[in-house]
mmCIF file of C-alpha atoms (C1' of nucleotides) in Angstrom:
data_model
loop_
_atom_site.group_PDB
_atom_site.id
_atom_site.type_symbol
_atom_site.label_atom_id
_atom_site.label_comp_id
_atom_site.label_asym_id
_atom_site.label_seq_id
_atom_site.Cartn_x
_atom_site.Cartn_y
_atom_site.Cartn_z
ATOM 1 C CA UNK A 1 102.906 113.130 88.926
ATOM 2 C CA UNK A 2 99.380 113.291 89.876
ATOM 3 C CA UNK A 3 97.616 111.512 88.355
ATOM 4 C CA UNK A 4 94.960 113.175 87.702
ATOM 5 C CA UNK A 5 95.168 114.731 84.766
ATOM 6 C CA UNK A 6 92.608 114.447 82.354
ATOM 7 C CA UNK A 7 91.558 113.133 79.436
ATOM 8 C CA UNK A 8 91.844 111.181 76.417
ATOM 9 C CA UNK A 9 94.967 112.259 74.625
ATOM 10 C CA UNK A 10 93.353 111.635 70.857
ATOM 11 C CA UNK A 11 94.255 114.616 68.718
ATOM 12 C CA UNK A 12 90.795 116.639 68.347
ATOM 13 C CA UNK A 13 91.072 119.889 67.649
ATOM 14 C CA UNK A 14 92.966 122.572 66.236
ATOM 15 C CA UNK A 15 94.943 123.333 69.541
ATOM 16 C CA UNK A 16 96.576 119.781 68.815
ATOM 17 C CA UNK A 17 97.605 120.756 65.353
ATOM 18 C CA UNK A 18 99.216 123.858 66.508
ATOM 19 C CA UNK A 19 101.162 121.826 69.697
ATOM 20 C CA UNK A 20 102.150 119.798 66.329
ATOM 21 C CA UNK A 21 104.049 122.993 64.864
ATOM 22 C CA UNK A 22 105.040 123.638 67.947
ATOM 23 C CA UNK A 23 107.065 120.435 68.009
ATOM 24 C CA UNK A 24 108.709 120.882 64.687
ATOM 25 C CA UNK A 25 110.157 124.600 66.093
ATOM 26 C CA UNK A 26 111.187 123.096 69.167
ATOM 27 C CA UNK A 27 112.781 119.920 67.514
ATOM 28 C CA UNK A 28 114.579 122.463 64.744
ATOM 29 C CA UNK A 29 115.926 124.824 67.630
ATOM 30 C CA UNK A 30 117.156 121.225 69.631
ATOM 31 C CA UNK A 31 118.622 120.487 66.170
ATOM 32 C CA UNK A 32 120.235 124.041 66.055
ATOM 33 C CA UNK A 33 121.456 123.825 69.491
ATOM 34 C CA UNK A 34 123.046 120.477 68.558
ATOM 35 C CA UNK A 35 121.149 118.854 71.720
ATOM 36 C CA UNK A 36 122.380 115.236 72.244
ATOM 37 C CA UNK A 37 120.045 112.246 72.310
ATOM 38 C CA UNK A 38 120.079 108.909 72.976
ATOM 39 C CA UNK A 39 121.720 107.135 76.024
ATOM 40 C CA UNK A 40 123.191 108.704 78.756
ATOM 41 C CA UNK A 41 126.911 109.094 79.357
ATOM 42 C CA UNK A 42 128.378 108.597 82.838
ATOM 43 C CA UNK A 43 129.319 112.220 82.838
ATOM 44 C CA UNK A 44 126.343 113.037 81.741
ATOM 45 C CA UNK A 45 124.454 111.605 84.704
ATOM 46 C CA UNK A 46 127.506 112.894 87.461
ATOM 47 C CA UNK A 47 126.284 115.940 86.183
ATOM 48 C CA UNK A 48 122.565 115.939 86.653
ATOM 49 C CA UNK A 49 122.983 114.897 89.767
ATOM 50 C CA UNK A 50 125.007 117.331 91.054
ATOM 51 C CA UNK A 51 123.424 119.830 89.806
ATOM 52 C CA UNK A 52 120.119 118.473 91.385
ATOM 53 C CA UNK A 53 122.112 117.764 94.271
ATOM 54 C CA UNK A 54 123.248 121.455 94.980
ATOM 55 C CA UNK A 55 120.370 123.358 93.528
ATOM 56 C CA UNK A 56 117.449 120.893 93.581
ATOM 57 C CA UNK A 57 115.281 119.758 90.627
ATOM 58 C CA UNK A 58 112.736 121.480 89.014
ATOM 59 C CA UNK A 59 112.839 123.917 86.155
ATOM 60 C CA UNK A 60 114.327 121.538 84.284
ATOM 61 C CA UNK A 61 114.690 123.580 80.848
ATOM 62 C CA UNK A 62 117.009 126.028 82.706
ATOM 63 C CA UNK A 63 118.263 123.159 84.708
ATOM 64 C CA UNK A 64 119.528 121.247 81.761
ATOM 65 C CA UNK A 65 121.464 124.948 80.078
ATOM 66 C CA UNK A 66 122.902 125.546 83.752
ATOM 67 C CA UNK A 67 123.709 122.302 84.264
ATOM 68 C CA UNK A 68 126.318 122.167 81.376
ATOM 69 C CA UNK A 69 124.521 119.800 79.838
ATOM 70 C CA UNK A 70 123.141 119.178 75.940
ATOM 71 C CA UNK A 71 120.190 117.663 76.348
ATOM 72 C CA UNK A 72 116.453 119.072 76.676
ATOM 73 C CA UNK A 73 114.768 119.447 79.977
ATOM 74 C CA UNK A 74 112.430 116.725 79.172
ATOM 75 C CA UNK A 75 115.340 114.192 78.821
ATOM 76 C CA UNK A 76 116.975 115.489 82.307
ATOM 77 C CA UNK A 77 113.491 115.179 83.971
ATOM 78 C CA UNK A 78 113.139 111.385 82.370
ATOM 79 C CA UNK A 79 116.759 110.619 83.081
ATOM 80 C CA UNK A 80 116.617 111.727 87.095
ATOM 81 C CA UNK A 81 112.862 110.576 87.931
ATOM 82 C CA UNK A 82 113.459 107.243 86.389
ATOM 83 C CA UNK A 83 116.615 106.267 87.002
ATOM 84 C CA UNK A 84 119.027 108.884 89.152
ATOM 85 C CA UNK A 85 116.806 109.355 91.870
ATOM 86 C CA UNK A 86 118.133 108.146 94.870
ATOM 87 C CA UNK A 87 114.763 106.332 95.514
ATOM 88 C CA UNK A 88 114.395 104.853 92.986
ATOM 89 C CA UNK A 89 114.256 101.136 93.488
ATOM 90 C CA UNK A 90 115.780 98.712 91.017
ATOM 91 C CA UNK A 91 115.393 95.195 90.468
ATOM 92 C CA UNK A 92 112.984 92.348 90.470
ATOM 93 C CA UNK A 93 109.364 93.267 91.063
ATOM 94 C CA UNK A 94 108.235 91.832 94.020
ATOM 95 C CA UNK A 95 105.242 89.489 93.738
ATOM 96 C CA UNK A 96 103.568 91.834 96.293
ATOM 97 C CA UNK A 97 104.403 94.554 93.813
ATOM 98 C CA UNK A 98 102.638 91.838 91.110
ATOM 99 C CA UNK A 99 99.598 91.676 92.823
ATOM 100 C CA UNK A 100 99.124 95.640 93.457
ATOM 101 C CA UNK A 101 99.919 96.776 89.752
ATOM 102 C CA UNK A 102 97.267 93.822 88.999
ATOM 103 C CA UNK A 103 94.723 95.110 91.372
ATOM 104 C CA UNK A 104 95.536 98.743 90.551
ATOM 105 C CA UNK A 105 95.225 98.303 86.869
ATOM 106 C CA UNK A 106 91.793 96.930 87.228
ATOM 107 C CA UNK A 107 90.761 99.804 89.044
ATOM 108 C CA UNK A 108 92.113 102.932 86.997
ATOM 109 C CA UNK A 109 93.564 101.283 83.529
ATOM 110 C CA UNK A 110 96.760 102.596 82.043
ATOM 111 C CA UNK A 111 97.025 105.250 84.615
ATOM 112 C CA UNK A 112 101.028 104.090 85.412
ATOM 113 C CA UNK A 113 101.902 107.439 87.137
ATOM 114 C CA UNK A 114 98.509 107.028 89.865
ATOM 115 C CA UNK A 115 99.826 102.812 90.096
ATOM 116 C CA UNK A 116 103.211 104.273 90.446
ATOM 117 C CA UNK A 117 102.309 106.113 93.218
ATOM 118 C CA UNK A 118 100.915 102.876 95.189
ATOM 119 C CA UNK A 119 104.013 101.195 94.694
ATOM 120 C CA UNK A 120 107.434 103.113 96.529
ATOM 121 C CA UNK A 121 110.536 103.673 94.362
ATOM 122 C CA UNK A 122 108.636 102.367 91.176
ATOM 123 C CA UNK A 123 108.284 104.753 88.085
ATOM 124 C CA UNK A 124 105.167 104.581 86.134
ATOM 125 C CA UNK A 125 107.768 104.062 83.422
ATOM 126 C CA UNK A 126 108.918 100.886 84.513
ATOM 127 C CA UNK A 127 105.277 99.599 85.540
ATOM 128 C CA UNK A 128 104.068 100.236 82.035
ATOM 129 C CA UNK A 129 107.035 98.107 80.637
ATOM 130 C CA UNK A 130 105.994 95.363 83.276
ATOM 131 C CA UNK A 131 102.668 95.688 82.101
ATOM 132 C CA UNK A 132 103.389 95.502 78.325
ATOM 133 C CA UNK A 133 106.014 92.968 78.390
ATOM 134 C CA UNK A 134 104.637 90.651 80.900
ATOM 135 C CA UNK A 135 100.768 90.845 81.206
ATOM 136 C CA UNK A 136 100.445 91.954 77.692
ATOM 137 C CA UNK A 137 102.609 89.185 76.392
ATOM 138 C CA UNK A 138 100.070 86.766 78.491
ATOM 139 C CA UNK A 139 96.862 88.376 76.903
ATOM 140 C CA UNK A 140 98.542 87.416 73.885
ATOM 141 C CA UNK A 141 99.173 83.722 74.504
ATOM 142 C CA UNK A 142 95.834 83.760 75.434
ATOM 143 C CA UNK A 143 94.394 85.086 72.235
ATOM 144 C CA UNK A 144 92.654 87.738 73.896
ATOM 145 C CA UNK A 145 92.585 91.357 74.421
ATOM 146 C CA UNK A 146 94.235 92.429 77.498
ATOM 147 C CA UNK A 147 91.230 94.493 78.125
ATOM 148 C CA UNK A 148 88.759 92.264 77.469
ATOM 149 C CA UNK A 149 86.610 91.265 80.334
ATOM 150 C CA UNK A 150 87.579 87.422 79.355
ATOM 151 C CA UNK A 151 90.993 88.638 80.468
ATOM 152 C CA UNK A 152 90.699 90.402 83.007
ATOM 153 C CA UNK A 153 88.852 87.744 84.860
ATOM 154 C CA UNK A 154 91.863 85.737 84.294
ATOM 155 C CA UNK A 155 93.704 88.176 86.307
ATOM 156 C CA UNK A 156 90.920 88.322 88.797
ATOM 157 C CA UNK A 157 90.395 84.677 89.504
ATOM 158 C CA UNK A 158 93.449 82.810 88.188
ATOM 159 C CA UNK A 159 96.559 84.574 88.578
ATOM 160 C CA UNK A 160 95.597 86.823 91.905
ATOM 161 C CA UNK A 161 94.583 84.463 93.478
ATOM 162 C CA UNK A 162 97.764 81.968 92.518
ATOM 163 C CA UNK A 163 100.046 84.977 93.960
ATOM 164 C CA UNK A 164 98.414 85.257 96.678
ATOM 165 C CA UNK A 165 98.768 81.674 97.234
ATOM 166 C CA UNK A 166 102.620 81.873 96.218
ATOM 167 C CA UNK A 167 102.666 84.864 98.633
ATOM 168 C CA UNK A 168 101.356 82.324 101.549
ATOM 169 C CA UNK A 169 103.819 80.030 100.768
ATOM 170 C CA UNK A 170 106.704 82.359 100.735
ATOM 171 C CA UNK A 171 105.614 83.446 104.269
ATOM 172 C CA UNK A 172 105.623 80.153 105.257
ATOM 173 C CA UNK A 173 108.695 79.537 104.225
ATOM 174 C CA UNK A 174 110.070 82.954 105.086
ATOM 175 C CA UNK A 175 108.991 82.412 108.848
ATOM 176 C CA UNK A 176 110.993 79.048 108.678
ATOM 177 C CA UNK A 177 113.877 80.920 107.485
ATOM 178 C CA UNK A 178 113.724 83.391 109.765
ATOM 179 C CA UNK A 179 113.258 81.488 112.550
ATOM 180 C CA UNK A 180 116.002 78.992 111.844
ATOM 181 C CA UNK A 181 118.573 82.242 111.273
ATOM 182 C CA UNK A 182 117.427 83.896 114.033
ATOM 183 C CA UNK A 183 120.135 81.829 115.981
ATOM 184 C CA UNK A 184 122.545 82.834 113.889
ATOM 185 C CA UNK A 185 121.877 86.338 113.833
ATOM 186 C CA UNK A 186 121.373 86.546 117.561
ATOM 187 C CA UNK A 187 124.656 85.293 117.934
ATOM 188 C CA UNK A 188 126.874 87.040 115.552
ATOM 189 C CA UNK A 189 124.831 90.507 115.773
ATOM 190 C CA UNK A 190 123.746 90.506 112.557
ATOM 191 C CA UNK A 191 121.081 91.897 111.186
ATOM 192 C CA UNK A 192 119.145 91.019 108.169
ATOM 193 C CA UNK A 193 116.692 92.085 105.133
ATOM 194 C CA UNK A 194 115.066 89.864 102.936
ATOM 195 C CA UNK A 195 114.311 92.600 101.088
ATOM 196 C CA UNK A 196 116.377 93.757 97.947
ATOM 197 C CA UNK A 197 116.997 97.121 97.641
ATOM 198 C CA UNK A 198 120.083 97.132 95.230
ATOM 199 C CA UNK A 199 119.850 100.935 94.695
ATOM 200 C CA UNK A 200 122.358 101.915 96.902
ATOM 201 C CA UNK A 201 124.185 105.810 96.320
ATOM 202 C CA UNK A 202 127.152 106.211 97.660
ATOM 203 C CA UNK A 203 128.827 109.868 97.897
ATOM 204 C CA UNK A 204 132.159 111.016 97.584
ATOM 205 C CA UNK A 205 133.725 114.341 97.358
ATOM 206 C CA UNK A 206 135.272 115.968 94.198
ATOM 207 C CA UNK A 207 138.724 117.634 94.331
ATOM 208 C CA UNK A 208 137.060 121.617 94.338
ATOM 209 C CA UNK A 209 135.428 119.961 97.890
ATOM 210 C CA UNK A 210 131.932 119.832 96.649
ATOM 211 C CA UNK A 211 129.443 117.131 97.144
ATOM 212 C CA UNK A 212 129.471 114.351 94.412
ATOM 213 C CA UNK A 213 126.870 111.715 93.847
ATOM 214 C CA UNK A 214 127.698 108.838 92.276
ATOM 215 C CA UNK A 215 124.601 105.757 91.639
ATOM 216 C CA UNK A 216 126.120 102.652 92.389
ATOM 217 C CA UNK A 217 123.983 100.607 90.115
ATOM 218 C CA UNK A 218 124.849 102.594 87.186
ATOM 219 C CA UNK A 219 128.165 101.678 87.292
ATOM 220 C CA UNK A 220 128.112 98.043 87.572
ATOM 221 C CA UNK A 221 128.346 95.273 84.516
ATOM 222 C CA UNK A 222 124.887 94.754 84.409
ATOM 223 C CA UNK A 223 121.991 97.471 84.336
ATOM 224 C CA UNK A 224 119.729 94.513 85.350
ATOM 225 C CA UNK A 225 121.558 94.169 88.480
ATOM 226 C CA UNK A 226 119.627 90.635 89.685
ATOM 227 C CA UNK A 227 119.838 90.211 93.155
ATOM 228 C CA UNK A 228 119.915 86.788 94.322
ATOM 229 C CA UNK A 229 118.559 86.257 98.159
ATOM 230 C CA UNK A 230 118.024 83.460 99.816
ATOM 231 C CA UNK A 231 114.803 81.482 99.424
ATOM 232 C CA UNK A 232 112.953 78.362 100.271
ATOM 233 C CA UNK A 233 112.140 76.590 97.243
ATOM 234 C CA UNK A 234 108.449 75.482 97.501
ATOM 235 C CA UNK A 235 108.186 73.443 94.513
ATOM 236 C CA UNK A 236 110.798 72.008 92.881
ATOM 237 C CA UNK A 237 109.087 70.281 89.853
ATOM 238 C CA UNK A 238 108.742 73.622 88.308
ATOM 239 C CA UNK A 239 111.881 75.734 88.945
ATOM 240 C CA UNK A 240 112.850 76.266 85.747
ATOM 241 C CA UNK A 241 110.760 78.892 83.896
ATOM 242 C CA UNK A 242 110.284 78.668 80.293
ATOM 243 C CA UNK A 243 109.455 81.960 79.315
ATOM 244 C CA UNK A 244 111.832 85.138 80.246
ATOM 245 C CA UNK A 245 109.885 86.163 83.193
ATOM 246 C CA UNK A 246 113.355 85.877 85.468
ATOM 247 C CA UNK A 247 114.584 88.808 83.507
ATOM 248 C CA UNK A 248 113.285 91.689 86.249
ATOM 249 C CA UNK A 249 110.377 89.733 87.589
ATOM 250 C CA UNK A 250 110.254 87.004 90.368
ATOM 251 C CA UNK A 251 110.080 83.557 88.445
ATOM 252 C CA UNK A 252 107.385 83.272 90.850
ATOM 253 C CA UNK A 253 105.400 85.584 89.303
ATOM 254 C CA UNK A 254 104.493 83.895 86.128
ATOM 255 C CA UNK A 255 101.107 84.942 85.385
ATOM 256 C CA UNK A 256 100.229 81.214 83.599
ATOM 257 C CA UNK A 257 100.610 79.595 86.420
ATOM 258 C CA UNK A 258 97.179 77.489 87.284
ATOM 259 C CA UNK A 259 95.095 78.129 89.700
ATOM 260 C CA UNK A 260 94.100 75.688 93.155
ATOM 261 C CA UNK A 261 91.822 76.432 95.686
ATOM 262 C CA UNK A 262 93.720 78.225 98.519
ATOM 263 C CA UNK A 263 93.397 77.253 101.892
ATOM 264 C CA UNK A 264 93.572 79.337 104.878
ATOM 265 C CA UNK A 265 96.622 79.946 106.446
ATOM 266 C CA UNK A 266 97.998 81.084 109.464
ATOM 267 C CA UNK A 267 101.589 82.674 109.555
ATOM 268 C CA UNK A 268 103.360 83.802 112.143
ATOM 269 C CA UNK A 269 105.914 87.021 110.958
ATOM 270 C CA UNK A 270 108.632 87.801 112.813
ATOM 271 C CA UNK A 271 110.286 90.121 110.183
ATOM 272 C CA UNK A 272 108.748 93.113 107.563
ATOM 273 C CA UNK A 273 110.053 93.446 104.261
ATOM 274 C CA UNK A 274 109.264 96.871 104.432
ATOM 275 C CA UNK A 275 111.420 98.894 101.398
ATOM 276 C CA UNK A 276 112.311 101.864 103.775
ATOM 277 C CA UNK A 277 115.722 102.122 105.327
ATOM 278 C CA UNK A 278 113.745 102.272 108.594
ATOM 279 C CA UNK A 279 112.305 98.628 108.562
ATOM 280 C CA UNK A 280 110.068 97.661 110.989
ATOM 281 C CA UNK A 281 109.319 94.536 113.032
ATOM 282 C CA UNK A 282 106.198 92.920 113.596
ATOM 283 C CA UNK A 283 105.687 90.382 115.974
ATOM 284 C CA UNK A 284 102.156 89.217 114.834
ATOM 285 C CA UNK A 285 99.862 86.628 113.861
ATOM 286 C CA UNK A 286 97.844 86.796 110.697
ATOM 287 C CA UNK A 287 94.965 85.131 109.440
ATOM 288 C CA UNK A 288 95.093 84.895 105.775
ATOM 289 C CA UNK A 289 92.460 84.108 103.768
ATOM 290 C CA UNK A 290 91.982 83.003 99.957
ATOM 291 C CA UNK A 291 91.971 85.593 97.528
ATOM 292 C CA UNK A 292 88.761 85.522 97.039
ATOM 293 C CA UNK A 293 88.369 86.492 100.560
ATOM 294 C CA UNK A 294 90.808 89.124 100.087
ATOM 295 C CA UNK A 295 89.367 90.801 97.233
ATOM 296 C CA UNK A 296 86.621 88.650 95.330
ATOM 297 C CA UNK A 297 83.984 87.463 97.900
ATOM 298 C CA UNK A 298 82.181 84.812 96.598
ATOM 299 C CA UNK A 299 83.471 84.097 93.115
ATOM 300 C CA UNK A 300 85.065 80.880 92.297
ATOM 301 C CA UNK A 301 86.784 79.338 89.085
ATOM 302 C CA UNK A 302 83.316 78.445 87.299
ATOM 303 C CA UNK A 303 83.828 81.646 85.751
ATOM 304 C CA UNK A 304 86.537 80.367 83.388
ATOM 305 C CA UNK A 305 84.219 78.081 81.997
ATOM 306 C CA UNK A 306 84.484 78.229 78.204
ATOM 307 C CA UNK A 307 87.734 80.229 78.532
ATOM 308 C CA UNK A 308 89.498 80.009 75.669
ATOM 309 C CA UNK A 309 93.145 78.723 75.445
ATOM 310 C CA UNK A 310 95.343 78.288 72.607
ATOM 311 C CA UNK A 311 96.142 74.580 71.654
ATOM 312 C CA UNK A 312 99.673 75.617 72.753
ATOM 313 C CA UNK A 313 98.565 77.122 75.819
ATOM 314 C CA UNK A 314 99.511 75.199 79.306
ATOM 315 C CA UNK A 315 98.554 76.596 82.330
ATOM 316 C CA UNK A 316 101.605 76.689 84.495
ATOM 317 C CA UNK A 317 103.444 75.506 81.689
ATOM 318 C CA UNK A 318 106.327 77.652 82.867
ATOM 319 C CA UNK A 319 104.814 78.228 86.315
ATOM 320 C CA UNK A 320 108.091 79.553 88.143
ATOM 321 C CA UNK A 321 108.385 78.235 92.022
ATOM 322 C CA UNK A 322 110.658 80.166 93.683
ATOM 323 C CA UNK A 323 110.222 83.965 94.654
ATOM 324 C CA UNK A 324 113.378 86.141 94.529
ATOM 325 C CA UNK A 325 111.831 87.947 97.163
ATOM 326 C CA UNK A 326 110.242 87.205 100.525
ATOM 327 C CA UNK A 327 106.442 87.688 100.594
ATOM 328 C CA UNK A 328 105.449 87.327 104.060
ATOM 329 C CA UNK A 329 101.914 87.774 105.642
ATOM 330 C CA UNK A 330 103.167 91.039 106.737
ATOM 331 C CA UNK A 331 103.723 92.186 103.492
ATOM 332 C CA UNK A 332 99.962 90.891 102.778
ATOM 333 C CA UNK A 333 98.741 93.290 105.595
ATOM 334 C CA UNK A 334 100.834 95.966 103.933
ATOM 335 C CA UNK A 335 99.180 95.352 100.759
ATOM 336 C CA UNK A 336 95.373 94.882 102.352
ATOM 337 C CA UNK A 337 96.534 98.394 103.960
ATOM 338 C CA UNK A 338 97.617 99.678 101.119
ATOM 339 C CA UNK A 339 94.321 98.886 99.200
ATOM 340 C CA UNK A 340 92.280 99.904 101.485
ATOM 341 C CA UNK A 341 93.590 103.573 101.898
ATOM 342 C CA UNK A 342 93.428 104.105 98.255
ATOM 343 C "C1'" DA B 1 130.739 80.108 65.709
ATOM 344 C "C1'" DA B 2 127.351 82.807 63.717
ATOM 345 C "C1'" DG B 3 123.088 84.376 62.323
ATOM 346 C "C1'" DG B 4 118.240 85.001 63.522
ATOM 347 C "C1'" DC B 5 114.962 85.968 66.720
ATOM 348 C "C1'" DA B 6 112.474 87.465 70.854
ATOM 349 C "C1'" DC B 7 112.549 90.006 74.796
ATOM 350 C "C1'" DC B 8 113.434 93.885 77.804
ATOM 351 C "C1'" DC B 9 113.867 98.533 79.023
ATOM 352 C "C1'" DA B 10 115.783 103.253 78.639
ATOM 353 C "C1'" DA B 11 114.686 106.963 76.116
ATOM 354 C "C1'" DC B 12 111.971 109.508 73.004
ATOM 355 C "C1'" DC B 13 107.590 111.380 71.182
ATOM 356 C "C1'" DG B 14 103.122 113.567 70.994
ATOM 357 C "C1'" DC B 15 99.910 115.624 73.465
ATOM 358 C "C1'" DG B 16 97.133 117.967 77.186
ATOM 359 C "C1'" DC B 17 96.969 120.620 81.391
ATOM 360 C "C1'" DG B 18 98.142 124.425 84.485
ATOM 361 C "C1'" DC B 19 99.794 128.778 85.165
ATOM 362 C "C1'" DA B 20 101.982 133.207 84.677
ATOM 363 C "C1'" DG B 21 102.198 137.293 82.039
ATOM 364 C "C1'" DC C 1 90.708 135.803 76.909
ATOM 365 C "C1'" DC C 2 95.101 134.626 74.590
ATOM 366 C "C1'" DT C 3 99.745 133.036 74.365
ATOM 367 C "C1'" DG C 4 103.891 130.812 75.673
ATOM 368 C "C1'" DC C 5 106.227 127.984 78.679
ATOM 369 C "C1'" DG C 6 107.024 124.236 81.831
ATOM 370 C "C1'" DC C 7 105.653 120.034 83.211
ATOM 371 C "C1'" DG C 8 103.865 115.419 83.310
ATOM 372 C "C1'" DC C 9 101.375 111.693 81.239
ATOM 373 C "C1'" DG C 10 100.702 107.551 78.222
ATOM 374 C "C1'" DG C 11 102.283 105.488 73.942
ATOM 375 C "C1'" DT C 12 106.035 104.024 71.078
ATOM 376 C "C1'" DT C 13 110.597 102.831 69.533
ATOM 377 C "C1'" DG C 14 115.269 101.238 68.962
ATOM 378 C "C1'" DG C 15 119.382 99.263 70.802
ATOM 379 C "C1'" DG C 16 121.341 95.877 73.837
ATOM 380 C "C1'" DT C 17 121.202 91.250 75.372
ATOM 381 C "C1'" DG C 18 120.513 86.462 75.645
ATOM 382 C "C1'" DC C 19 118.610 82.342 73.773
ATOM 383 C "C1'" DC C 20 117.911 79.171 70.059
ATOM 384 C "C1'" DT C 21 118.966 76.877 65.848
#
DNA sequence: AAGGCACCCAACCGCGCGCAG
DNA sequence: CCTGCGCGCGGTTGGGTGCCT
């Protein structure tokens, strides 16, 4: 993935025509070699990964005929990078996570795989599904293009700045949290992470002795695998959400959600919700500013003047409260940090 | 209870790029 | 330079699921 590759993908030439027959042989031969397709079997995955687990990834034509299994190369690629890999990260996007694909999209458009790199454990896959169910849907409601500039500056100066605001208030309500458990954690040993990371691999060994990785998440009930943490609510007059944003997204999140000046805020953090195994603690004030410090100096909601908004439309209509994850100010440094290196 | 509908996401598809021969 | 192959990207689709009537 990097990124970088060129272009627009529009077919222009004759090259593109010939890439077309190329496709029909390839799809006849997959039909010859009665190649499966569709959904992947539990075998089929135990497979891949061992395979990948004993003789690495790569090659995956050849991979997929040594590997036993029926499927084309591109399938065992798609199957291991978005879902198999061990770091791959499952679950609800963070509102952090929100705010970056937001601020990333502005910057480089659909490029999912260069976002997907700014965000750890996410595919471009599953960012582009965020971005066409959720944002997308919003444009719609809206009644304008999702890449008009009328929308965009929605983005820009409504719903950024509303996470950001959200994010405060999780911190705020994170530090409490923390604080108050620190007791309790201090006293039974314990140790903590707000942070959900439900894509957990265990390993076990097969009866010939060799390594076997199973993905825990796979196996469950429930591909969606919601992971419920503890939170502060922060405003209880709007828990519950009326559109389907709780499906993989923090009800928080909810891009309608109106917009009020943000004040500054000062946060102490006492624990990072960093993703890695290795997490981190801070011991640090932060000043936080507004968003508009953070990103947009100087512009303020007069640019939503004439905005139009369906009859329908409510802002914060279904303006979820509650974050499934912890945002602290840490995680705002993280994400200044981030932003700033890219 | 059942049918319709909307939503979500895993998987597929079409295409372009890079590279080795 | 040409060709074929492998790879990776962005766009699209279809099946599963849950909600609503």
């Amino acid at each position: 993935m990097d990124g970088v590759q060129g272009g627009g993908r529009g077919c222009n030439n004759s090259s593109s025509a010939s890439a077309t027959i190329e496709n029909e042989i390839h799809k006849e031969a997959e039909d010859q070699m009665d190649l499966r397709r569709g959904p992947w079997t539990v075998e089929e995955d135990l497979a891949l990964m061992n395979y990948i687990a004993n003789h690495g990834e790569g090659r995956w034509n050849s991979l997929a005929r040594c590997a036993g299994l029926k499927r084309t190369g591109k399938s065992c690629r798609l199957r291991w990078l978005n879902y198999l890999r061990p770091d791959v990260r499952r679950g609800d996007i963070t509102l952090e996570e929100q705010l970056l694909i937001l601020e990333l999209h502005s910057r480089w458009g659909n490029r999912w795989s260069k976002i997907a790199q700014h965000l750890p454990g996410r595919t471009d896959n599953e960012i582009k599904n965020y971005w066409r169910t959720r944002v997308q849907k919003h444009a719609k409601q809206l009644k304008c293009d999702v890449n008009s500039k009328q929308f965009k500056d929605t983005m820009r100066y409504l719903w950024m700045p509303r996470l950001v605001e959200r994010i405060q208030a999780a911190a705020a309500a994170s530090t409490a949290a923390t604080n108050s458990s620190i007791t309790t954690a201090t006293a039974t040993g314990a140790t903590s992470h707000h942070f959900n990371n439900n894509n957990t691999t265990t390993t076990f060994q097969s009866s010939s002795g060799q390594m076997l990785l199973q993905p825990s998440h796979h196996f469950g009930a429930s591909s969606h695998s919601h992971v419920t943490p503890s939170y502060t609510p922060d405003n209880s007059s709007t828990a519950a959400s009326s559109d389907s944003f709780g499906a993989q997204v923090s009800p928080v999140s909810d891009l309608t959600d109106y917009y009020t000046p943000t004040t500054t805020a000062t946060t102490t953090i006492s624990v990072n919700n960093n993703p890695t195994p290795d997490n981190y603690l801070v011991q640090a004030n932060h000043q936080v500013g507004s968003y508009d410090q953070c990103f947009n100096p100087g512009l303020g909601s007069e640019h939503f003047q004439g905005m139009e908004q369906p009859d329908n439309y409510q802002w914060g209509v279904d303006g979820g409260d509650i974050s499934d994850n912890f945002w602290n100010v840490e995680d705002m440094w993280f994400l200044q940090e981030q932003l700033s290196n890219i």
